[in-house]
């Protein structure tokens, strides 16, 4: 089914039809197309037919309901102009996977004319599944991974009439659930990542937290507000060592809790192994609350001062290198439903005194965890230096684009001094041809791969031109004494069918990155090191061998941070695009035998001292409820025994601790 997004017909109606232009503060219900301001928030409501309606409530709150009698409708509250805001939202989104609907931050810019979406949740259809679009990789923000795609609309309605324009999408993975919902969208993270891919925005017009429905039924009750980056708690912790800064410690040991109050003054405890290890007073804005100790065991976030209008919203926790969403947890004794407290789980809301259970500190629901010190892991098997081939808890891809050149010798020496090897160089063919004497230095610390000959925007070239760019680079690399490349990183991360086909014809796997250091964008050495600290097992970071002194200055801290997490530099597997152990290294679990007892009550996937699937060098849980293939149980990725054992030579198979 073709999903008619907002720009298809709504905006022409919104800007060309008679508008209500409501500006007062009283609640009211809209049944006709309208835009305006209400209680200090911009709003928009549009439908092409049917009974959809939208209620303007106090502040940033709006309600909506629609039935199958409505063909297409959209509405929401936000700001005009939009821009780099921290957007908080909460309320209820009442659809299911069978209904064609979405909840998203939605906006427009001019010069260039761009329609953009940050998709938080959707039903039967992913709005970014547009034909002919281009994928631009993914990045992490606000506790989730967002997949980025660009699509084009040709001579379609827009805020400036019928035009041809691009749409930018960031789609949350995993998507938020249905029913009670809340979250934070740091829009600057999306705008900056888009810009790093050449997806630039113009002058901002409106931006709203929108609900849309297409030939479906549902309702929503959403409140939107503007937050601040890096909110810190104003209340002191009563149980050290806990902090309320915005810096995440959860990837290097400890637990981060992201939560807010509804009225302000709510009090929560972090309980691990049956003991309270940290306590915080909440404000009405989301805060990142950090516990930096080493307690081990069952994790619970407990609400203990219910009364009046006090309620708590827990977005997620971070522990053991992974994010665990509250709505994925089945244990919530503070949730009020069916007329009583403790009525069920899978909700972010805590209405009553009670707790949400998040499993054990040493669980790994995602299959990709840091194996940090929290949770009883011994880390005794972790190499003392990141460059060693001794056992490591996991491997990451350290990559540098655009060399070799004047900076290469300095960078190579820093990598050796800090044992941050091996690395992967994605080189430009013309620079290799001009600096072939540097090839031996590159090879002394890693592998050399293809990054095109002249660094053009390949998506603007024809197939043969793209093929020539890649082929000339392969030849330059081999002429300088390196093996034939197996990987290709496209300039700017831009990929289309011609790029993929040209790379495939030359035996190259196209890869981009999981984490962008932003060194190309003037990031400080500290910011670059912090970006690298987001890396999880199998992931790849983008950095550059260029005149970026801050990249050089960050090497020592990057190496230190990786060692603290038990992660080692690895090679990038051409079969999977993931970082795996270099030749001679042996990956092993960083958990001691005393810390491998799983299953958490919130997951149906066993990943403990039984067996796991070694999938091309990375371990994943084995499915317990799925007969074959890959399974998704409670949003947890797992692989069945039959599929795991079908990889063939060099792939892997079921392994048991």
XYZ file of C-alpha atoms in Angstrom:
657
model
C 0.000 0.000 0.000
C 1.337 3.438 -0.851
C 1.368 5.546 2.274
C 0.336 9.167 1.566
C 2.623 11.201 3.807
C 1.784 14.677 4.960
C 3.374 16.422 2.037
C 1.257 14.619 -0.545
C -1.928 16.597 -0.158
C -2.225 18.019 3.292
C -0.086 21.101 3.015
C -1.766 22.466 -0.043
C -5.036 22.232 1.835
C -3.564 23.736 4.982
C -2.133 26.751 3.243
C -4.704 27.257 0.522
C -7.994 26.589 2.320
C -9.675 28.847 4.816
C -7.900 28.482 8.170
C -9.372 28.929 11.597
C -6.299 30.630 13.053
C -7.264 29.908 16.675
C -5.190 31.819 19.250
C -7.143 31.617 22.494
C -6.422 29.375 25.469
C -9.699 27.472 25.777
C -9.900 23.798 24.906
C -11.661 23.199 21.632
C -12.230 20.449 19.095
C -11.189 20.830 15.461
C -13.083 19.003 12.732
C -12.107 21.289 9.829
C -8.627 21.995 8.471
C -6.813 24.605 10.532
C -3.459 25.989 11.668
C -2.663 28.580 14.324
C -1.363 28.986 17.843
C -2.943 27.763 21.051
C -1.566 28.211 24.576
C 1.791 29.248 23.140
C 2.122 26.259 20.785
C 1.736 26.120 17.032
C -0.774 23.546 15.801
C -1.842 22.044 12.497
C -4.812 19.833 11.638
C -5.724 18.447 8.224
C -7.896 15.681 6.791
C -9.102 14.911 3.299
C -12.359 13.231 4.383
C -14.039 11.396 7.236
C -14.618 11.928 10.937
C -11.104 12.581 12.270
C -10.985 15.278 14.929
C -8.314 16.935 17.037
C -8.763 18.496 20.474
C -6.633 21.486 21.510
C -5.921 21.130 25.218
C -3.912 23.189 27.721
C -0.255 23.870 26.954
C 1.364 21.512 24.493
C -1.321 18.840 24.797
C -3.619 17.688 22.013
C -5.981 14.759 21.584
C -7.175 13.020 18.441
C -9.445 10.264 17.281
C -10.292 8.819 13.893
C -12.034 5.838 12.332
C -11.787 3.840 9.125
C -14.215 6.327 7.615
C -11.316 8.799 7.368
C -9.042 8.365 4.369
C -6.033 10.415 5.571
C -5.530 12.881 8.399
C -2.637 14.457 10.323
C -2.303 16.871 13.213
C -0.079 17.939 16.068
C 1.335 20.685 18.268
C 4.801 22.209 18.248
C 6.548 25.391 17.144
C 6.793 27.850 14.280
C 9.594 28.238 13.476
C 11.061 24.872 14.414
C 14.758 24.213 14.824
C 17.345 22.499 17.047
C 15.190 21.925 20.115
C 15.086 19.157 22.720
C 11.534 17.872 22.321
C 9.877 15.927 25.144
C 6.605 14.107 24.585
C 4.339 11.859 26.637
C 0.793 10.538 26.676
C -0.898 7.730 24.793
C -0.744 6.523 21.198
C -3.600 4.113 20.732
C -3.115 2.052 17.591
C -1.583 -1.369 16.915
C 0.553 -3.079 14.295
C -2.465 -3.656 12.054
C -3.241 0.071 11.717
C -1.562 2.372 9.177
C -0.463 5.243 11.384
C 2.602 6.921 12.813
C 3.792 9.241 15.584
C 6.644 11.539 14.553
C 8.345 14.885 14.859
C 7.518 16.514 11.539
C 8.688 19.778 9.973
C 9.613 21.848 6.917
C 12.424 24.144 5.847
C 12.855 26.516 2.900
C 15.965 27.193 0.781
C 16.228 24.282 0.367
C 12.646 23.087 0.552
C 12.808 19.989 2.775
C 10.131 17.906 4.477
C 11.571 15.973 7.439
C 10.463 13.310 9.906
C 11.798 11.762 13.095
C 9.616 8.644 13.301
C 9.146 7.431 16.882
C 6.430 4.799 16.367
C 4.389 3.417 13.505
C 1.890 0.678 12.803
C 1.579 -1.498 9.718
C 3.749 0.645 7.440
C 7.145 2.248 7.944
C 6.754 5.778 6.497
C 10.374 5.732 5.288
C 9.714 2.767 2.980
C 9.542 4.997 -0.065
C 10.543 3.535 -3.411
C 13.739 4.826 -4.977
C 15.048 6.278 -1.720
C 18.660 6.302 -0.530
C 19.814 4.963 2.840
C 22.461 6.926 4.739
C 23.307 4.610 7.599
C 22.372 5.025 11.239
C 23.381 6.820 14.412
C 22.514 6.767 18.106
C 20.490 9.422 19.904
C 18.330 9.528 23.020
C 18.864 5.889 23.863
C 18.039 4.411 20.460
C 19.403 3.837 16.967
C 17.917 5.895 14.133
C 18.082 4.699 10.527
C 18.297 7.510 7.985
C 16.762 7.580 4.507
C 16.194 10.261 1.886
C 13.327 10.160 -0.604
C 12.221 12.536 -3.340
C 8.755 13.910 -4.084
C 8.296 15.044 -7.698
C 5.788 17.828 -8.345
C 3.786 17.246 -5.178
C 2.051 19.660 -2.765
C 4.288 21.437 -0.261
C 4.231 24.531 1.937
C 5.196 26.426 -1.233
C 2.632 24.847 -3.537
C 3.370 22.073 -6.003
C 7.129 21.464 -5.974
C 9.816 18.797 -6.289
C 11.609 18.353 -2.961
C 13.437 15.878 -0.747
C 12.148 14.160 2.385
C 14.566 13.217 5.193
C 13.653 10.399 7.582
C 15.158 9.276 10.878
C 13.341 6.097 11.944
C 13.721 4.916 15.529
C 14.927 1.348 16.110
C 13.419 -0.204 18.042
C 10.289 1.812 17.431
C 8.313 2.940 20.449
C 5.344 0.802 21.407
C 1.663 1.630 21.584
C -0.552 2.743 24.458
C 1.270 4.806 27.088
C 4.272 6.413 25.436
C 6.926 9.030 26.154
C 10.333 10.043 24.953
C 12.842 12.729 24.046
C 14.008 13.837 20.606
C 17.226 15.873 20.505
C 16.635 17.367 17.086
C 20.155 18.777 16.743
C 21.517 15.220 16.707
C 19.357 14.429 13.690
C 20.091 17.706 11.904
C 23.850 17.262 12.447
C 23.894 13.658 11.251
C 21.871 14.564 8.179
C 24.310 17.398 7.454
C 27.270 15.004 7.794
C 25.744 13.070 4.895
C 25.186 16.179 2.805
C 21.478 16.295 3.711
C 21.260 19.962 4.580
C 18.241 21.829 5.897
C 17.237 25.401 5.110
C 15.352 28.077 7.037
C 12.940 26.452 9.464
C 9.185 26.744 9.070
C 6.927 24.822 11.478
C 7.792 21.663 13.441
C 5.175 19.598 15.324
C 4.905 16.289 17.179
C 2.376 14.776 14.796
C -0.093 11.898 14.761
C -1.179 10.625 11.346
C -3.635 7.955 10.257
C -4.359 6.533 6.813
C -7.392 4.297 6.231
C -7.137 3.138 9.820
C -8.588 3.799 13.252
C -7.111 4.997 16.520
C -6.656 7.853 18.956
C -3.893 9.766 20.684
C -3.420 12.050 23.687
C -0.011 13.693 23.365
C 1.690 16.447 25.348
C 4.754 18.081 23.848
C 7.227 20.396 25.606
C 10.654 21.861 25.046
C 13.499 20.577 27.218
C 17.155 21.508 27.560
C 20.188 19.538 26.527
C 21.976 17.725 29.329
C 19.413 18.346 32.058
C 20.885 17.802 35.497
C 18.969 16.960 38.619
C 18.728 19.727 41.171
C 18.337 17.241 43.994
C 21.275 15.639 45.715
C 21.427 11.912 45.890
C 20.851 10.454 49.292
C 22.860 7.329 48.567
C 26.332 7.817 47.079
C 27.878 7.057 44.721
C 25.166 8.333 42.400
C 25.193 11.394 40.185
C 22.650 13.190 38.054
C 24.838 14.526 35.284
C 24.073 14.009 31.642
C 27.239 12.019 31.018
C 26.614 8.329 30.621
C 28.616 5.987 32.803
C 26.581 2.945 31.990
C 28.899 1.758 29.257
C 31.906 1.538 31.574
C 30.206 0.077 34.643
C 27.223 1.462 36.535
C 23.622 2.176 35.663
C 22.024 5.204 33.995
C 18.313 5.827 34.598
C 16.428 8.282 32.359
C 13.268 9.452 34.088
C 11.084 12.437 34.928
C 8.210 13.312 37.212
C 4.758 14.460 36.164
C 4.173 16.980 38.973
C 7.770 17.414 40.163
C 9.159 16.240 43.485
C 8.639 12.537 42.783
C 11.202 10.269 44.472
C 12.688 7.105 42.984
C 15.209 4.534 44.182
C 17.565 2.373 42.179
C 17.643 -1.087 43.736
C 20.198 -3.705 42.708
C 20.339 -7.147 44.232
C 17.602 -6.241 46.719
C 19.415 -3.188 48.136
C 18.875 0.526 47.445
C 22.068 1.850 45.868
C 20.897 5.303 44.708
C 17.968 7.704 45.174
C 16.853 10.806 43.301
C 14.197 13.514 43.424
C 12.714 14.189 39.994
C 11.755 17.326 38.109
C 9.243 17.506 35.269
C 12.029 17.289 32.655
C 13.793 14.099 31.705
C 17.108 13.656 33.503
C 20.000 11.240 33.046
C 20.585 9.860 36.558
C 23.821 7.948 37.050
C 24.855 5.315 39.568
C 28.607 4.717 39.353
C 29.053 1.809 41.742
C 29.583 -1.901 41.100
C 26.523 -3.521 42.677
C 25.401 -6.750 41.004
C 22.052 -8.472 40.658
C 18.413 -7.799 39.795
C 17.725 -4.163 38.802
C 14.572 -2.313 39.860
C 13.562 1.336 39.589
C 11.239 1.989 42.543
C 8.706 4.827 43.015
C 8.040 5.363 46.734
C 6.245 8.702 47.358
C 3.026 8.445 45.390
C 0.396 11.038 46.261
C -1.640 13.852 44.769
C -0.743 14.246 41.076
C 2.682 12.653 41.453
C 3.522 10.050 38.788
C 6.820 8.891 37.273
C 7.804 8.288 33.639
C 10.832 6.024 33.153
C 12.113 6.129 29.585
C 14.936 3.592 29.804
C 18.018 2.467 31.691
C 21.510 1.826 30.337
C 23.569 -0.982 31.821
C 26.172 -3.449 30.579
C 26.627 -1.397 27.415
C 23.008 -1.626 26.239
C 19.777 0.378 26.517
C 16.746 -1.339 28.057
C 13.430 0.371 27.354
C 10.851 0.471 30.140
C 8.049 -0.428 27.738
C 9.849 -3.702 26.934
C 9.807 -4.830 30.573
C 6.996 -7.136 31.697
C 7.406 -6.427 35.445
C 5.821 -3.138 36.598
C 4.027 -3.161 39.949
C 3.516 0.623 39.824
C 1.357 0.646 36.689
C -2.349 1.366 37.251
C -4.662 -0.519 34.942
C -7.890 -2.530 35.140
C -8.873 -0.570 38.225
C -5.861 -1.362 40.393
C -2.135 -0.873 40.868
C 0.243 -3.564 39.744
C -1.975 -4.507 36.842
C 0.766 -5.336 34.354
C 3.961 -4.290 32.640
C 5.256 -3.048 29.274
C 4.710 0.575 30.254
C 6.910 3.568 31.066
C 4.394 4.904 33.574
C 4.464 4.489 37.351
C 1.189 5.679 38.888
C 1.524 3.989 42.288
C 4.236 3.025 44.747
C 5.970 0.077 43.134
C 8.827 -0.872 40.824
C 9.805 -1.676 37.236
C 12.134 -4.651 36.847
C 14.893 -4.389 34.245
C 16.516 -7.814 34.517
C 19.985 -8.449 35.907
C 23.060 -6.248 35.644
C 24.879 -8.948 33.719
C 22.060 -9.736 31.259
C 22.626 -8.991 27.584
C 19.233 -8.676 25.878
C 20.587 -7.149 22.653
C 23.411 -9.611 22.052
C 25.892 -6.704 21.884
C 27.076 -5.632 25.319
C 30.209 -4.018 26.662
C 30.849 -6.544 29.437
C 31.569 -3.670 31.802
C 32.404 -4.063 35.456
C 28.843 -3.775 36.697
C 27.176 -7.087 37.208
C 29.933 -9.301 38.506
C 31.904 -9.663 35.282
C 35.532 -10.244 36.099
C 37.070 -8.807 32.911
C 39.989 -11.092 33.720
C 40.118 -12.234 30.120
C 40.453 -8.740 28.700
C 43.802 -7.857 27.221
C 45.844 -5.293 29.085
C 46.292 -3.278 25.920
C 43.828 -2.666 23.134
C 46.321 -3.722 20.529
C 47.047 -7.138 22.000
C 45.792 -10.331 20.402
C 44.842 -11.763 23.802
C 41.199 -12.456 24.600
C 38.843 -9.462 24.495
C 35.222 -8.941 25.460
C 34.496 -7.664 21.966
C 35.913 -5.870 18.940
C 35.284 -2.492 17.293
C 36.300 -1.007 13.960
C 38.644 2.004 14.233
C 38.608 3.634 10.802
C 40.199 6.686 9.185
C 39.123 8.220 5.863
C 40.766 10.466 3.275
C 44.518 9.777 3.665
C 47.351 9.256 3.218
C 48.956 12.663 3.547
C 50.898 15.037 5.758
C 49.232 13.807 8.952
C 49.676 10.076 8.352
C 53.070 9.567 10.019
C 51.992 11.420 13.165
C 48.752 9.457 13.375
C 50.478 6.088 12.831
C 52.947 6.831 15.632
C 50.115 7.770 18.009
C 48.263 4.548 17.218
C 51.381 2.501 17.965
C 52.190 4.405 21.169
C 48.682 3.822 22.510
C 48.301 0.223 21.280
C 45.232 1.230 19.274
C 45.738 -1.273 16.469
C 44.748 -2.686 14.076
C 42.811 0.056 12.290
C 41.202 0.287 8.857
C 42.286 3.013 6.433
C 39.792 4.083 3.759
C 42.130 5.895 1.406
C 41.679 8.143 -1.617
C 43.319 6.777 -4.752
C 44.798 10.103 -5.837
C 46.454 10.555 -2.420
C 47.843 7.025 -2.549
C 49.325 7.705 -5.985
C 50.952 10.905 -4.680
C 52.153 9.371 -1.385
C 52.879 5.727 -2.198
C 55.879 5.846 0.177
C 53.423 6.019 3.103
C 51.782 2.692 2.295
C 54.176 0.696 4.461
C 53.266 2.876 7.446
C 49.560 2.325 6.884
C 50.046 -1.431 6.650
C 52.148 -1.486 9.823
C 49.041 -0.684 11.892
C 46.141 -2.074 9.877
C 44.402 -2.710 6.558
C 44.001 -0.419 3.561
C 40.609 -0.183 1.848
C 38.888 1.834 -0.911
C 37.362 5.334 -0.472
C 37.176 6.361 -4.190
C 39.822 8.134 -6.254
C 38.800 11.817 -5.999
C 36.107 11.777 -3.255
C 33.182 12.907 -5.447
C 29.450 12.743 -4.780
C 29.102 9.371 -6.463
C 25.301 9.445 -6.531
C 25.579 12.253 -9.099
C 27.664 10.081 -11.443
C 26.787 7.319 -13.886
C 27.634 3.673 -13.354
C 30.773 3.672 -15.504
C 32.154 6.791 -13.812
C 31.589 5.218 -10.412
C 33.211 1.977 -11.535
C 36.258 3.891 -12.790
C 36.608 5.785 -9.483
C 36.656 2.546 -7.508
C 38.766 0.579 -9.967
C 41.452 3.282 -10.202
C 41.666 3.319 -6.401
C 42.066 -0.459 -6.247
C 44.889 -0.223 -8.767
C 46.620 2.605 -6.896
C 46.465 0.652 -3.632
C 47.868 -2.508 -5.225
C 50.571 -0.580 -7.114
C 51.716 0.864 -3.773
C 52.203 -2.636 -2.372
C 48.965 -3.375 -0.483
C 46.540 -6.257 -1.044
C 43.484 -5.774 -3.215
C 40.751 -4.075 -1.135
C 37.626 -5.948 -0.061
C 35.728 -2.985 1.434
C 34.477 0.299 0.026
C 33.311 3.292 2.026
C 31.448 5.749 -0.210
C 32.313 9.441 0.219
C 29.758 11.187 2.437
C 28.140 7.791 2.993
C 26.081 8.301 -0.168
C 24.806 5.114 -1.792
C 22.449 4.276 -4.625
C 21.936 1.329 -6.971
C 24.811 2.301 -9.284
C 27.225 2.598 -6.355
C 26.228 -0.786 -4.982
C 26.463 -2.481 -8.380
C 29.856 -0.967 -9.211
C 31.267 -2.012 -5.845
C 29.864 -5.512 -6.222
C 31.360 -5.842 -9.692
C 34.788 -5.118 -8.181
C 34.327 -7.516 -5.267
C 33.904 -4.738 -2.700
C 31.452 -4.682 0.202
C 29.929 -1.237 0.822
C 30.081 -0.175 4.476
C 29.543 3.102 6.290
C 29.715 3.462 10.090
C 27.757 3.142 13.331
C 29.289 6.105 15.169
C 30.351 9.427 13.620
C 33.147 11.126 15.576
C 32.248 14.484 13.983
C 35.981 15.289 13.706
C 35.270 16.629 10.219
C 32.815 19.070 11.811
C 35.264 20.636 14.274
C 34.522 18.352 17.236
C 36.881 18.747 20.180
C 39.237 15.966 21.237
C 36.976 15.272 24.220
C 33.881 15.079 22.002
C 35.657 12.697 19.617
C 36.708 10.452 22.509
C 33.171 10.533 23.920
C 31.788 9.514 20.543
C 34.180 6.561 20.407
C 33.018 5.593 23.891
C 29.561 4.856 22.410
C 30.989 1.932 20.449
C 29.622 -1.527 21.176
C 30.893 -4.915 20.082
C 30.963 -5.195 16.286
C 30.428 -1.482 15.617
C 32.513 0.900 13.497
C 33.523 4.540 14.085
C 34.260 7.156 11.419
C 37.374 9.329 11.863
C 39.747 10.998 9.424
C 43.422 11.040 8.515
C 43.512 14.726 7.658
C 44.480 18.060 9.151
C 42.245 17.541 12.176
C 44.556 17.977 15.161
C 41.743 17.090 17.562
C 41.571 13.589 16.087
C 45.233 13.051 16.917
C 44.711 14.468 20.398
C 41.845 12.058 21.082
C 43.757 8.819 20.348
C 45.112 8.272 23.867
C 41.699 8.746 25.506
C 39.972 6.531 22.935
C 42.448 3.729 23.678
C 42.003 4.143 27.436
C 38.198 4.151 27.220
C 38.115 1.011 25.085
C 40.391 -0.829 27.500
C 38.082 0.140 30.383
C 35.169 -1.452 28.508
C 37.101 -4.571 27.538
C 36.866 -3.721 23.828
C 39.741 -4.166 21.394
C 40.317 -2.847 17.885
C 39.492 -5.442 15.244
C 39.232 -5.906 11.517
C 36.041 -5.351 9.512
C 34.637 -8.581 8.157
C 33.871 -8.260 4.441
C 31.099 -10.849 4.802
C 29.123 -8.929 7.423
C 30.483 -5.371 7.609
C 30.967 -5.850 11.361
C 34.140 -5.562 13.417
C 35.529 -8.962 14.402
C 38.702 -10.302 15.978
C 41.903 -9.751 13.985
C 43.942 -12.749 12.927
C 45.312 -14.551 15.982
C 42.916 -12.984 18.506
C 40.424 -15.050 20.467
C 37.121 -13.536 21.584
C 35.679 -14.750 24.844
C 32.968 -13.772 27.275
C 34.029 -11.228 29.856
C 31.608 -12.660 32.382
C 32.734 -14.980 35.146
C 30.915 -18.241 35.704
C 29.125 -16.737 38.662
C 27.518 -14.066 36.552
C 25.935 -16.060 33.770
C 22.601 -17.020 35.247
C 19.799 -15.714 33.055
C 16.707 -15.558 32.119
C 15.247 -12.185 33.187
C 11.534 -12.019 33.738
C 11.209 -9.501 30.943
C 12.737 -11.658 28.232
C 11.989 -15.015 26.682
C 15.498 -15.396 25.273
C 18.134 -17.357 27.144
C 21.660 -15.998 26.766
C 23.428 -17.291 29.851
C 25.553 -20.282 30.717
C 23.773 -22.537 28.213
C 24.539 -21.813 24.569
C 24.749 -18.894 22.165
C 25.097 -18.465 18.412
C 28.487 -17.407 17.062
C 27.330 -15.504 13.963
C 30.416 -14.587 11.970
C 32.392 -13.727 15.081
C 29.602 -12.073 17.101
C 27.555 -13.914 19.704
C 23.765 -13.637 19.773
C 21.127 -15.282 21.980
C 19.529 -18.500 20.781
C 15.780 -18.251 20.190
C 13.596 -20.283 22.506
C 10.209 -19.674 20.885
C 11.093 -19.538 17.182
C 11.594 -22.665 15.089
C 13.845 -21.320 12.338
C 15.505 -18.155 11.069
C 15.937 -14.971 13.083
C 13.461 -14.143 15.822
C 12.332 -11.018 17.612
C 11.047 -11.859 21.061
C 10.289 -8.886 23.318
C 12.378 -6.771 20.910
C 15.383 -9.028 21.528
C 17.357 -10.256 18.534
C 18.013 -13.991 18.538
C 18.994 -16.789 16.112
C 17.645 -20.309 16.030
C 19.919 -23.329 16.361
C 19.201 -24.543 12.816
C 19.969 -21.179 11.239
C 23.057 -20.664 13.377
C 24.539 -23.988 12.305
C 23.864 -23.308 8.605
C 26.510 -20.578 8.149
C 29.070 -22.801 6.490
C 32.841 -22.640 6.589
C 34.218 -19.620 8.434
C 30.862 -18.464 9.710
C 30.434 -20.045 13.110
C 27.790 -22.034 14.919
C 26.301 -22.785 18.311
C 28.831 -22.392 21.135
C 28.338 -23.301 24.780
C 30.201 -21.871 27.751
